Amino acid sequence: MTPGVAADREPGPAAEAKPRTGDSGVRTVPPTAPGAADWDEAVRLLLTAEDITLLAHVSPDGDALGSALAVGLALRELGRTVRVSYGDDPLVVPSSLEFLPGQDLLVAHTEVPEEPELVAVFDAAGSARLGLLEAKAKAAGTLLVVDHHASNTRFGTHHLIDVDAPATAVLADELITRLGATLTADIATALYTGLVTDTGSFKYVGTTPETHTFAARLMATGIRHDLIQRAIWDTCRFGYLKVLAAALAGAELDAAAAGGLGLVSTVITRAERAAHGIRLDEIEGVIDVVRKSGEAEVALVLKEDDDGALRASARSKGAVDLGRVCGAFGGGGHAFAAGFTAYDPPAEVVARFRELLADALLPVAPAHATPGDDA
């Protein structure tokens, strides 16, 4: 589920020399692959801290939560005091991720210190993605950002950002290796979850030979990759099928949108979800069905949450930069998979989204776009 563009591969300066820029949406320092100094400093900080908080973004997907739990399990193995959280209230693990190990590390946002010693954030492009924990993260003595989004705003004090990585789990694995922790089956399960989530089970263009080598190493620990894949992709409650049916019945195709490349969109209301007892996190997969339409380059799903806001998930097949489009709404993500939150009527949101597509057409699809699901 998420895409980005290739970045300069030259190592950047030491992370400690990079001030946080806040969450303005403007990246003042181009993201590069972490250099040796970045990794060394991140390891030093994690191994010397007495209290560590690891955060996933709100409404976490498999890459965000899997990466945070994997590093949490590794740090606990090394004898560190560690907690994992995300800024949702209540804190509910998505049904598709209920199998993840390490959930005893999870705590509610209220149990995170007001001024944490060290916070490491996984898979969040901007601090707004931390929800109720944004202020606490910004108050931390050290804020380490581990991510692969091209739209990352570098809001931390230290950064491990590589937009060529197909998943944040790849960076989490490198961090675990450098920490000197053992790759257990539980850690491998969490990392594999992140990897298959953000590579679309290895079908997205960002998948490389190295991606499969990484997966093979994880599988060698004895994990049940078949059960992981089934939980993520092929299991739902019956009520979801009813909501999906309504979403597909209400889908609309605008063949003239995106310069004639086409837009398919649909809206899922909270009333429809409530009628079948389906939570918001359970309908994340609707976008993957809607995007199959061969007549549309772009797919958009608006999901009304319990407070009436519209959570938008957008996907492109390679000809439109959706990170730019969704950024205009205050959201973001990758080039081919992004999202935002809106509060206007659905018809107005779709209309504005359609207008923005015309200015986001790509002459050539990025050679190393890496799909993910951050929307």
mmCIF file of C-alpha atoms in Angstrom:
data_model
loop_
_atom_site.group_PDB
_atom_site.id
_atom_site.type_symbol
_atom_site.label_atom_id
_atom_site.label_comp_id
_atom_site.label_asym_id
_atom_site.label_seq_id
_atom_site.Cartn_x
_atom_site.Cartn_y
_atom_site.Cartn_z
ATOM 1 C CA MET A 1 0.000 0.000 0.000
ATOM 2 C CA THR A 2 2.337 3.371 -0.559
ATOM 3 C CA PRO A 3 4.742 5.109 -3.453
ATOM 4 C CA GLY A 4 7.683 7.528 -3.532
ATOM 5 C CA VAL A 5 10.351 8.741 -5.933
ATOM 6 C CA ALA A 6 14.030 7.936 -6.068
ATOM 7 C CA ALA A 7 16.340 10.099 -3.975
ATOM 8 C CA ASP A 8 19.989 11.068 -3.950
ATOM 9 C CA ARG A 9 21.889 8.082 -2.591
ATOM 10 C CA GLU A 10 24.844 10.069 -1.262
ATOM 11 C CA PRO A 11 25.094 9.878 2.556
ATOM 12 C CA GLY A 12 23.857 12.988 4.304
ATOM 13 C CA PRO A 13 25.534 14.881 7.124
ATOM 14 C CA ALA A 14 25.326 13.644 10.686
ATOM 15 C CA ALA A 15 21.782 13.606 11.957
ATOM 16 C CA GLU A 16 22.599 15.770 14.943
ATOM 17 C CA ALA A 17 23.391 18.633 12.575
ATOM 18 C CA LYS A 18 19.861 18.668 11.149
ATOM 19 C CA PRO A 19 17.371 20.800 13.109
ATOM 20 C CA ARG A 20 13.727 19.818 13.070
ATOM 21 C CA THR A 21 11.707 21.919 10.677
ATOM 22 C CA GLY A 22 8.303 21.477 12.281
ATOM 23 C CA ASP A 23 5.334 20.216 10.292
ATOM 24 C CA SER A 24 4.875 22.996 7.759
ATOM 25 C CA GLY A 25 4.816 20.546 4.879
ATOM 26 C CA VAL A 26 7.951 22.176 3.453
ATOM 27 C CA ARG A 27 11.073 20.016 3.476
ATOM 28 C CA THR A 28 14.078 22.320 3.696
ATOM 29 C CA VAL A 29 16.679 19.531 3.471
ATOM 30 C CA PRO A 30 16.293 17.020 0.622
ATOM 31 C CA PRO A 31 15.953 13.473 1.979
ATOM 32 C CA THR A 32 18.924 11.196 1.356
ATOM 33 C CA ALA A 33 19.715 7.671 2.389
ATOM 34 C CA PRO A 34 21.040 7.694 5.976
ATOM 35 C CA GLY A 35 24.808 7.857 6.208
ATOM 36 C CA ALA A 36 27.007 5.935 8.637
ATOM 37 C CA ALA A 37 26.997 8.857 11.054
ATOM 38 C CA ASP A 38 23.181 8.911 11.068
ATOM 39 C CA TRP A 39 22.980 5.220 11.925
ATOM 40 C CA ASP A 40 25.730 5.397 14.541
ATOM 41 C CA GLU A 41 24.066 8.316 16.290
ATOM 42 C CA ALA A 42 20.633 6.647 16.260
ATOM 43 C CA VAL A 43 22.096 3.473 17.763
ATOM 44 C CA ARG A 44 23.984 5.453 20.407
ATOM 45 C CA LEU A 45 20.857 7.341 21.394
ATOM 46 C CA LEU A 46 18.746 4.197 21.691
ATOM 47 C CA LEU A 47 21.348 2.244 23.642
ATOM 48 C CA THR A 48 22.067 5.041 26.119
ATOM 49 C CA ALA A 49 18.501 6.204 26.753
ATOM 50 C CA GLU A 50 16.923 4.998 29.985
ATOM 51 C CA ASP A 51 13.337 5.332 28.767
ATOM 52 C CA ILE A 52 12.218 4.924 25.134
ATOM 53 C CA THR A 53 8.871 5.603 23.477
ATOM 54 C CA LEU A 54 8.181 4.231 19.995
ATOM 55 C CA LEU A 55 5.294 5.679 17.990
ATOM 56 C CA ALA A 56 3.367 4.582 14.920
ATOM 57 C CA HIS A 57 1.152 7.010 13.042
ATOM 58 C CA VAL A 58 -2.579 7.248 13.782
ATOM 59 C CA SER A 59 -4.770 4.507 12.323
ATOM 60 C CA PRO A 60 -1.589 2.479 11.862
ATOM 61 C CA ASP A 61 -1.070 0.165 8.927
ATOM 62 C CA GLY A 62 1.140 -2.909 8.987
ATOM 63 C CA ASP A 63 4.304 -0.995 8.153
ATOM 64 C CA ALA A 64 3.899 1.603 10.898
ATOM 65 C CA LEU A 65 2.813 -0.728 13.694
ATOM 66 C CA GLY A 66 4.947 -3.644 12.531
ATOM 67 C CA SER A 67 8.080 -1.504 12.444
ATOM 68 C CA ALA A 68 7.440 0.046 15.855
ATOM 69 C CA LEU A 69 6.705 -3.305 17.507
ATOM 70 C CA ALA A 70 9.711 -4.971 15.866
ATOM 71 C CA VAL A 71 12.104 -2.329 17.204
ATOM 72 C CA GLY A 72 10.300 -2.425 20.549
ATOM 73 C CA LEU A 73 10.811 -6.190 20.834
ATOM 74 C CA ALA A 74 14.473 -5.784 19.910
ATOM 75 C CA LEU A 75 15.050 -3.063 22.499
ATOM 76 C CA ARG A 76 13.312 -5.112 25.189
ATOM 77 C CA GLU A 77 15.544 -8.049 24.280
ATOM 78 C CA LEU A 78 18.485 -5.725 24.916
ATOM 79 C CA GLY A 79 17.128 -4.850 28.363
ATOM 80 C CA ARG A 80 15.773 -1.384 27.617
ATOM 81 C CA THR A 81 12.632 0.162 29.096
ATOM 82 C CA VAL A 82 10.365 0.670 26.105
ATOM 83 C CA ARG A 83 6.725 1.379 25.264
ATOM 84 C CA VAL A 84 4.852 1.550 21.944
ATOM 85 C CA SER A 85 1.850 3.748 21.232
ATOM 86 C CA TYR A 86 -0.040 5.809 18.661
ATOM 87 C CA GLY A 87 -2.262 8.844 19.003
ATOM 88 C CA ASP A 88 -5.714 7.307 18.653
ATOM 89 C CA ASP A 89 -8.335 7.331 21.401
ATOM 90 C CA PRO A 90 -9.191 4.636 22.147
ATOM 91 C CA LEU A 91 -6.099 2.733 21.118
ATOM 92 C CA VAL A 92 -7.461 -0.135 19.046
ATOM 93 C CA VAL A 93 -5.293 -2.495 17.026
ATOM 94 C CA PRO A 94 -6.710 -2.858 13.493
ATOM 95 C CA SER A 95 -8.442 -6.208 13.091
ATOM 96 C CA SER A 96 -6.095 -7.238 10.280
ATOM 97 C CA LEU A 97 -3.101 -6.756 12.604
ATOM 98 C CA GLU A 98 -4.392 -8.474 15.722
ATOM 99 C CA PHE A 99 -1.892 -11.321 15.194
ATOM 100 C CA LEU A 100 1.138 -9.062 15.630
ATOM 101 C CA PRO A 101 3.477 -10.083 18.484
ATOM 102 C CA GLY A 102 4.669 -7.598 21.076
ATOM 103 C CA GLN A 103 1.288 -6.025 21.778
ATOM 104 C CA ASP A 104 2.025 -6.152 25.498
ATOM 105 C CA LEU A 105 4.311 -3.192 24.743
ATOM 106 C CA LEU A 106 1.335 -1.078 23.648
ATOM 107 C CA VAL A 107 0.083 1.700 25.923
ATOM 108 C CA ALA A 108 -2.606 4.357 25.526
ATOM 109 C CA HIS A 109 -1.566 7.909 24.649
ATOM 110 C CA THR A 110 -2.287 8.951 28.236
ATOM 111 C CA GLU A 111 0.475 6.628 29.475
ATOM 112 C CA VAL A 112 3.169 8.320 27.391
ATOM 113 C CA PRO A 113 5.201 10.816 29.465
ATOM 114 C CA GLU A 114 4.483 14.495 28.886
ATOM 115 C CA GLU A 115 8.151 15.117 28.075
ATOM 116 C CA PRO A 116 9.606 11.766 26.970
ATOM 117 C CA GLU A 117 13.348 11.232 27.095
ATOM 118 C CA LEU A 118 13.508 9.713 23.615
ATOM 119 C CA VAL A 119 10.783 9.196 21.028
ATOM 120 C CA ALA A 120 11.262 7.252 17.805
ATOM 121 C CA VAL A 121 8.528 7.681 15.196
ATOM 122 C CA PHE A 122 7.926 5.114 12.465
ATOM 123 C CA ASP A 123 6.353 5.656 9.040
ATOM 124 C CA ALA A 124 5.016 9.162 9.693
ATOM 125 C CA ALA A 125 5.803 11.825 7.075
ATOM 126 C CA GLY A 126 4.775 14.714 9.326
ATOM 127 C CA SER A 127 4.100 15.317 13.006
ATOM 128 C CA ALA A 128 0.376 15.792 12.380
ATOM 129 C CA ARG A 129 0.256 12.044 11.668
ATOM 130 C CA LEU A 130 0.920 11.467 15.379
ATOM 131 C CA GLY A 131 -2.540 12.664 16.373
ATOM 132 C CA LEU A 132 -2.971 12.978 20.122
ATOM 133 C CA LEU A 133 0.732 12.290 20.672
ATOM 134 C CA GLU A 134 2.037 15.100 18.461
ATOM 135 C CA ALA A 135 2.668 17.516 21.342
ATOM 136 C CA LYS A 136 4.376 14.891 23.489
ATOM 137 C CA ALA A 137 6.619 13.836 20.619
ATOM 138 C CA LYS A 138 7.652 17.452 19.991
ATOM 139 C CA ALA A 139 8.397 17.844 23.717
ATOM 140 C CA ALA A 140 10.800 14.897 23.696
ATOM 141 C CA GLY A 141 14.452 15.482 24.439
ATOM 142 C CA THR A 142 15.297 13.470 21.331
ATOM 143 C CA LEU A 143 12.936 12.810 18.428
ATOM 144 C CA LEU A 144 14.133 10.191 15.946
ATOM 145 C CA VAL A 145 12.141 9.917 12.706
ATOM 146 C CA VAL A 146 12.366 6.610 10.802
ATOM 147 C CA ASP A 147 10.542 6.785 7.476
ATOM 148 C CA HIS A 148 10.530 6.247 3.698
ATOM 149 C CA HIS A 149 8.084 8.932 2.520
ATOM 150 C CA ALA A 150 9.325 11.452 -0.031
ATOM 151 C CA SER A 151 6.982 13.984 1.584
ATOM 152 C CA ASN A 152 8.635 13.709 5.012
ATOM 153 C CA THR A 153 8.931 17.148 6.627
ATOM 154 C CA ARG A 154 11.971 16.218 8.763
ATOM 155 C CA PHE A 155 10.215 17.178 11.959
ATOM 156 C CA GLY A 156 12.616 15.384 14.281
ATOM 157 C CA THR A 157 15.969 16.147 15.858
ATOM 158 C CA HIS A 158 17.432 13.064 14.147
ATOM 159 C CA HIS A 159 16.365 11.278 10.966
ATOM 160 C CA LEU A 160 16.684 7.897 9.272
ATOM 161 C CA ILE A 161 14.843 8.541 6.007
ATOM 162 C CA ASP A 162 15.313 6.627 2.764
ATOM 163 C CA VAL A 163 12.665 7.175 0.084
ATOM 164 C CA ASP A 164 14.099 4.330 -1.978
ATOM 165 C CA ALA A 165 13.181 1.846 0.747
ATOM 166 C CA PRO A 166 10.003 -0.059 -0.211
ATOM 167 C CA ALA A 167 8.864 0.004 3.419
ATOM 168 C CA THR A 168 9.827 1.576 6.726
ATOM 169 C CA ALA A 169 10.291 -2.021 7.895
ATOM 170 C CA VAL A 170 13.505 -2.135 5.841
ATOM 171 C CA LEU A 171 14.913 0.732 7.901
ATOM 172 C CA ALA A 172 13.620 -0.840 11.111
ATOM 173 C CA ASP A 173 15.456 -4.054 10.217
ATOM 174 C CA GLU A 174 18.695 -2.167 9.607
ATOM 175 C CA LEU A 175 18.296 -0.418 12.949
ATOM 176 C CA ILE A 176 17.689 -3.725 14.751
ATOM 177 C CA THR A 177 20.757 -5.244 13.104
ATOM 178 C CA ARG A 178 22.941 -2.302 14.095
ATOM 179 C CA LEU A 179 21.584 -2.438 17.653
ATOM 180 C CA GLY A 180 22.928 -5.985 17.863
ATOM 181 C CA ALA A 181 19.591 -7.630 18.626
ATOM 182 C CA THR A 182 18.735 -11.178 17.559
ATOM 183 C CA LEU A 183 16.259 -11.561 14.720
ATOM 184 C CA THR A 184 13.647 -13.686 16.481
ATOM 185 C CA ALA A 185 10.535 -15.122 14.846
ATOM 186 C CA ASP A 186 8.407 -12.510 16.631
ATOM 187 C CA ILE A 187 10.536 -9.632 15.334
ATOM 188 C CA ALA A 188 10.547 -11.198 11.865
ATOM 189 C CA THR A 189 6.752 -11.489 11.927
ATOM 190 C CA ALA A 190 6.401 -7.786 12.657
ATOM 191 C CA LEU A 191 8.930 -6.810 9.977
ATOM 192 C CA TYR A 192 7.405 -9.130 7.368
ATOM 193 C CA THR A 193 4.023 -7.555 8.067
ATOM 194 C CA GLY A 194 5.439 -4.127 7.288
ATOM 195 C CA LEU A 195 7.180 -5.365 4.175
ATOM 196 C CA VAL A 196 4.185 -7.084 2.587
ATOM 197 C CA THR A 197 1.878 -4.216 3.522
ATOM 198 C CA ASP A 198 3.901 -1.543 1.763
ATOM 199 C CA THR A 199 4.891 -3.637 -1.243
ATOM 200 C CA GLY A 200 1.320 -4.787 -1.833
ATOM 201 C CA SER A 201 2.490 -8.348 -1.218
ATOM 202 C CA PHE A 202 5.458 -7.728 -3.560
ATOM 203 C CA LYS A 203 3.399 -6.541 -6.526
ATOM 204 C CA TYR A 204 4.293 -2.833 -6.455
ATOM 205 C CA VAL A 205 7.035 -1.364 -8.637
ATOM 206 C CA GLY A 206 9.231 -0.556 -5.637
ATOM 207 C CA THR A 207 9.823 -4.278 -5.064
ATOM 208 C CA THR A 208 13.433 -5.171 -5.904
ATOM 209 C CA PRO A 209 15.572 -8.329 -5.773
ATOM 210 C CA GLU A 210 16.786 -7.088 -2.390
ATOM 211 C CA THR A 211 13.176 -6.951 -1.193
ATOM 212 C CA HIS A 212 12.795 -10.672 -1.839
ATOM 213 C CA THR A 213 16.160 -11.396 -0.227
ATOM 214 C CA PHE A 214 14.971 -9.552 2.869
ATOM 215 C CA ALA A 215 11.706 -11.521 2.866
ATOM 216 C CA ALA A 216 13.632 -14.787 2.534
ATOM 217 C CA ARG A 217 15.765 -13.919 5.560
ATOM 218 C CA LEU A 218 12.648 -13.194 7.586
ATOM 219 C CA MET A 219 10.974 -16.420 6.458
ATOM 220 C CA ALA A 220 14.072 -18.386 7.465
ATOM 221 C CA THR A 221 13.219 -17.668 11.114
ATOM 222 C CA GLY A 222 10.194 -19.960 10.761
ATOM 223 C CA ILE A 223 7.422 -17.381 10.533
ATOM 224 C CA ARG A 224 4.047 -18.403 9.064
ATOM 225 C CA HIS A 225 4.088 -16.087 6.075
ATOM 226 C CA ASP A 226 0.905 -17.697 4.743
ATOM 227 C CA LEU A 227 -1.060 -16.842 7.869
ATOM 228 C CA ILE A 228 0.326 -13.299 7.894
ATOM 229 C CA GLN A 229 -0.721 -12.749 4.296
ATOM 230 C CA ARG A 230 -4.151 -14.243 4.932
ATOM 231 C CA ALA A 231 -4.782 -11.983 7.931
ATOM 232 C CA ILE A 232 -3.749 -8.847 6.058
ATOM 233 C CA TRP A 233 -5.320 -9.465 2.649
ATOM 234 C CA ASP A 234 -7.856 -12.262 2.757
ATOM 235 C CA THR A 235 -9.836 -12.050 5.989
ATOM 236 C CA CYS A 236 -12.772 -9.804 6.855
ATOM 237 C CA ARG A 237 -16.050 -9.841 8.707
ATOM 238 C CA PHE A 238 -19.235 -10.466 6.751
ATOM 239 C CA GLY A 239 -20.403 -6.909 7.424
ATOM 240 C CA TYR A 240 -17.422 -5.625 5.457
ATOM 241 C CA LEU A 241 -18.745 -7.348 2.360
ATOM 242 C CA LYS A 242 -22.008 -5.435 2.740
ATOM 243 C CA VAL A 243 -20.171 -2.113 3.119
ATOM 244 C CA LEU A 244 -17.962 -2.961 0.145
ATOM 245 C CA ALA A 245 -21.025 -3.786 -1.947
ATOM 246 C CA ALA A 246 -22.557 -0.388 -1.132
ATOM 247 C CA ALA A 247 -19.276 1.386 -1.905
ATOM 248 C CA LEU A 248 -19.012 -0.301 -5.294
ATOM 249 C CA ALA A 249 -22.667 0.344 -6.082
ATOM 250 C CA GLY A 250 -22.107 4.045 -5.412
ATOM 251 C CA ALA A 251 -18.819 4.299 -7.301
ATOM 252 C CA GLU A 252 -18.650 6.901 -10.076
ATOM 253 C CA LEU A 253 -16.366 7.002 -13.123
ATOM 254 C CA ASP A 254 -15.251 10.351 -14.537
ATOM 255 C CA ALA A 255 -13.473 9.433 -17.766
ATOM 256 C CA ALA A 256 -12.507 13.037 -18.524
ATOM 257 C CA ALA A 257 -10.637 13.638 -15.273
ATOM 258 C CA ALA A 258 -6.832 13.671 -15.049
ATOM 259 C CA GLY A 259 -6.450 14.828 -18.624
ATOM 260 C CA GLY A 260 -8.680 12.068 -19.908
ATOM 261 C CA LEU A 261 -6.965 9.321 -17.933
ATOM 262 C CA GLY A 262 -9.990 8.909 -15.693
ATOM 263 C CA LEU A 263 -11.000 9.050 -12.036
ATOM 264 C CA VAL A 264 -13.078 6.504 -10.142
ATOM 265 C CA SER A 265 -14.407 7.555 -6.741
ATOM 266 C CA THR A 266 -16.790 6.469 -4.037
ATOM 267 C CA VAL A 267 -17.928 7.501 -0.563
ATOM 268 C CA ILE A 268 -18.460 5.310 2.508
ATOM 269 C CA THR A 269 -20.663 6.949 5.141
ATOM 270 C CA ARG A 270 -20.509 6.301 8.854
ATOM 271 C CA ALA A 271 -24.197 5.348 8.685
ATOM 272 C CA GLU A 272 -23.357 2.563 6.229
ATOM 273 C CA ARG A 273 -20.571 1.311 8.482
ATOM 274 C CA ALA A 274 -22.769 1.512 11.570
ATOM 275 C CA ALA A 275 -25.533 -0.444 9.873
ATOM 276 C CA HIS A 276 -23.184 -3.397 9.597
ATOM 277 C CA GLY A 277 -21.068 -2.814 12.719
ATOM 278 C CA ILE A 278 -17.870 -2.082 10.789
ATOM 279 C CA ARG A 279 -15.081 0.101 12.182
ATOM 280 C CA LEU A 280 -13.168 2.622 10.099
ATOM 281 C CA ASP A 281 -9.963 0.554 10.136
ATOM 282 C CA GLU A 282 -11.818 -2.382 8.611
ATOM 283 C CA ILE A 283 -12.533 -0.577 5.320
ATOM 284 C CA GLU A 284 -8.956 0.346 4.411
ATOM 285 C CA GLY A 285 -8.959 -2.325 1.718
ATOM 286 C CA VAL A 286 -11.821 -0.795 -0.272
ATOM 287 C CA ILE A 287 -9.391 1.402 -2.200
ATOM 288 C CA ASP A 288 -7.589 -1.699 -3.468
ATOM 289 C CA VAL A 289 -10.800 -2.932 -5.055
ATOM 290 C CA VAL A 290 -11.911 0.413 -6.479
ATOM 291 C CA ARG A 291 -8.501 1.084 -8.043
ATOM 292 C CA LYS A 292 -8.863 -2.017 -10.259
ATOM 293 C CA SER A 293 -11.055 -0.140 -12.717
ATOM 294 C CA GLY A 294 -9.231 -0.253 -16.043
ATOM 295 C CA GLU A 295 -10.883 2.962 -17.210
ATOM 296 C CA ALA A 296 -9.384 5.093 -14.441
ATOM 297 C CA GLU A 297 -5.804 6.149 -13.765
ATOM 298 C CA VAL A 298 -6.758 7.517 -10.335
ATOM 299 C CA ALA A 299 -8.950 6.078 -7.582
ATOM 300 C CA LEU A 300 -10.344 7.999 -4.603
ATOM 301 C CA VAL A 301 -12.247 6.626 -1.610
ATOM 302 C CA LEU A 302 -13.745 9.005 0.962
ATOM 303 C CA LYS A 303 -14.425 7.316 4.312
ATOM 304 C CA GLU A 304 -16.512 9.169 6.862
ATOM 305 C CA ASP A 305 -15.164 8.647 10.361
ATOM 306 C CA ASP A 306 -17.174 8.598 13.568
ATOM 307 C CA ASP A 307 -16.807 12.374 13.969
ATOM 308 C CA GLY A 308 -18.010 13.166 10.448
ATOM 309 C CA ALA A 309 -14.617 13.948 8.889
ATOM 310 C CA LEU A 310 -13.742 12.413 5.534
ATOM 311 C CA ARG A 311 -10.613 10.260 5.505
ATOM 312 C CA ALA A 312 -9.447 10.090 1.891
ATOM 313 C CA SER A 313 -7.362 7.332 0.308
ATOM 314 C CA ALA A 314 -6.059 7.978 -3.207
ATOM 315 C CA ARG A 315 -4.167 5.755 -5.631
ATOM 316 C CA SER A 316 -2.542 6.355 -9.016
ATOM 317 C CA LYS A 317 -1.228 3.815 -11.507
ATOM 318 C CA GLY A 318 1.834 5.878 -12.366
ATOM 319 C CA ALA A 319 0.805 8.969 -14.306
ATOM 320 C CA VAL A 320 -0.305 11.314 -11.503
ATOM 321 C CA ASP A 321 1.598 12.591 -8.460
ATOM 322 C CA LEU A 322 -0.956 12.127 -5.713
ATOM 323 C CA GLY A 323 1.439 13.310 -3.027
ATOM 324 C CA ARG A 324 1.135 16.753 -4.593
ATOM 325 C CA VAL A 325 -2.648 16.551 -4.896
ATOM 326 C CA CYS A 326 -3.200 15.338 -1.350
ATOM 327 C CA GLY A 327 -0.677 17.838 -0.055
ATOM 328 C CA ALA A 328 -2.979 20.609 -1.267
ATOM 329 C CA PHE A 329 -5.559 19.253 1.194
ATOM 330 C CA GLY A 330 -3.036 19.246 4.025
ATOM 331 C CA GLY A 331 -2.302 15.549 3.623
ATOM 332 C CA GLY A 332 0.479 13.723 1.853
ATOM 333 C CA GLY A 333 2.079 10.369 1.213
ATOM 334 C CA HIS A 334 3.832 8.956 -1.814
ATOM 335 C CA ALA A 335 3.524 9.776 -5.500
ATOM 336 C CA PHE A 336 1.149 6.933 -6.274
ATOM 337 C CA ALA A 337 -0.559 6.455 -2.894
ATOM 338 C CA ALA A 338 -1.503 9.272 -0.572
ATOM 339 C CA GLY A 339 -4.302 10.580 1.577
ATOM 340 C CA PHE A 340 -5.803 13.490 3.461
ATOM 341 C CA THR A 341 -8.608 14.466 5.794
ATOM 342 C CA ALA A 342 -11.396 16.807 4.657
ATOM 343 C CA TYR A 343 -14.462 18.356 6.272
ATOM 344 C CA ASP A 344 -16.434 19.650 3.306
ATOM 345 C CA PRO A 345 -19.332 17.778 1.672
ATOM 346 C CA PRO A 346 -18.115 14.759 -0.352
ATOM 347 C CA ALA A 347 -19.198 16.214 -3.702
ATOM 348 C CA GLU A 348 -17.121 19.356 -3.068
ATOM 349 C CA VAL A 349 -14.084 17.313 -2.026
ATOM 350 C CA VAL A 350 -14.272 15.164 -5.149
ATOM 351 C CA ALA A 351 -14.685 18.242 -7.339
ATOM 352 C CA ARG A 352 -11.621 19.957 -5.888
ATOM 353 C CA PHE A 353 -9.624 16.736 -6.061
ATOM 354 C CA ARG A 354 -10.522 16.445 -9.743
ATOM 355 C CA GLU A 355 -9.377 20.015 -10.434
ATOM 356 C CA LEU A 356 -6.003 19.401 -8.793
ATOM 357 C CA LEU A 357 -5.314 16.301 -10.875
ATOM 358 C CA ALA A 358 -4.780 18.369 -14.022
ATOM 359 C CA ASP A 359 -1.696 20.024 -12.508
ATOM 360 C CA ALA A 360 -0.247 16.798 -11.104
ATOM 361 C CA LEU A 361 0.203 14.802 -14.301
ATOM 362 C CA LEU A 362 3.627 13.203 -14.619
ATOM 363 C CA PRO A 363 5.397 13.203 -18.002
ATOM 364 C CA VAL A 364 7.061 9.918 -17.057
ATOM 365 C CA ALA A 365 6.308 7.724 -14.077
ATOM 366 C CA PRO A 366 9.133 7.806 -11.466
ATOM 367 C CA ALA A 367 11.519 4.936 -12.120
ATOM 368 C CA HIS A 368 11.663 3.868 -8.488
ATOM 369 C CA ALA A 369 8.188 4.662 -7.209
ATOM 370 C CA THR A 370 7.441 2.584 -4.131
ATOM 371 C CA PRO A 371 3.762 2.084 -3.361
ATOM 372 C CA GLY A 372 2.514 1.951 0.189
ATOM 373 C CA ASP A 373 -0.665 2.604 2.166
ATOM 374 C CA ASP A 374 -0.417 5.717 4.210
ATOM 375 C CA ALA A 375 -3.762 7.056 3.348
#
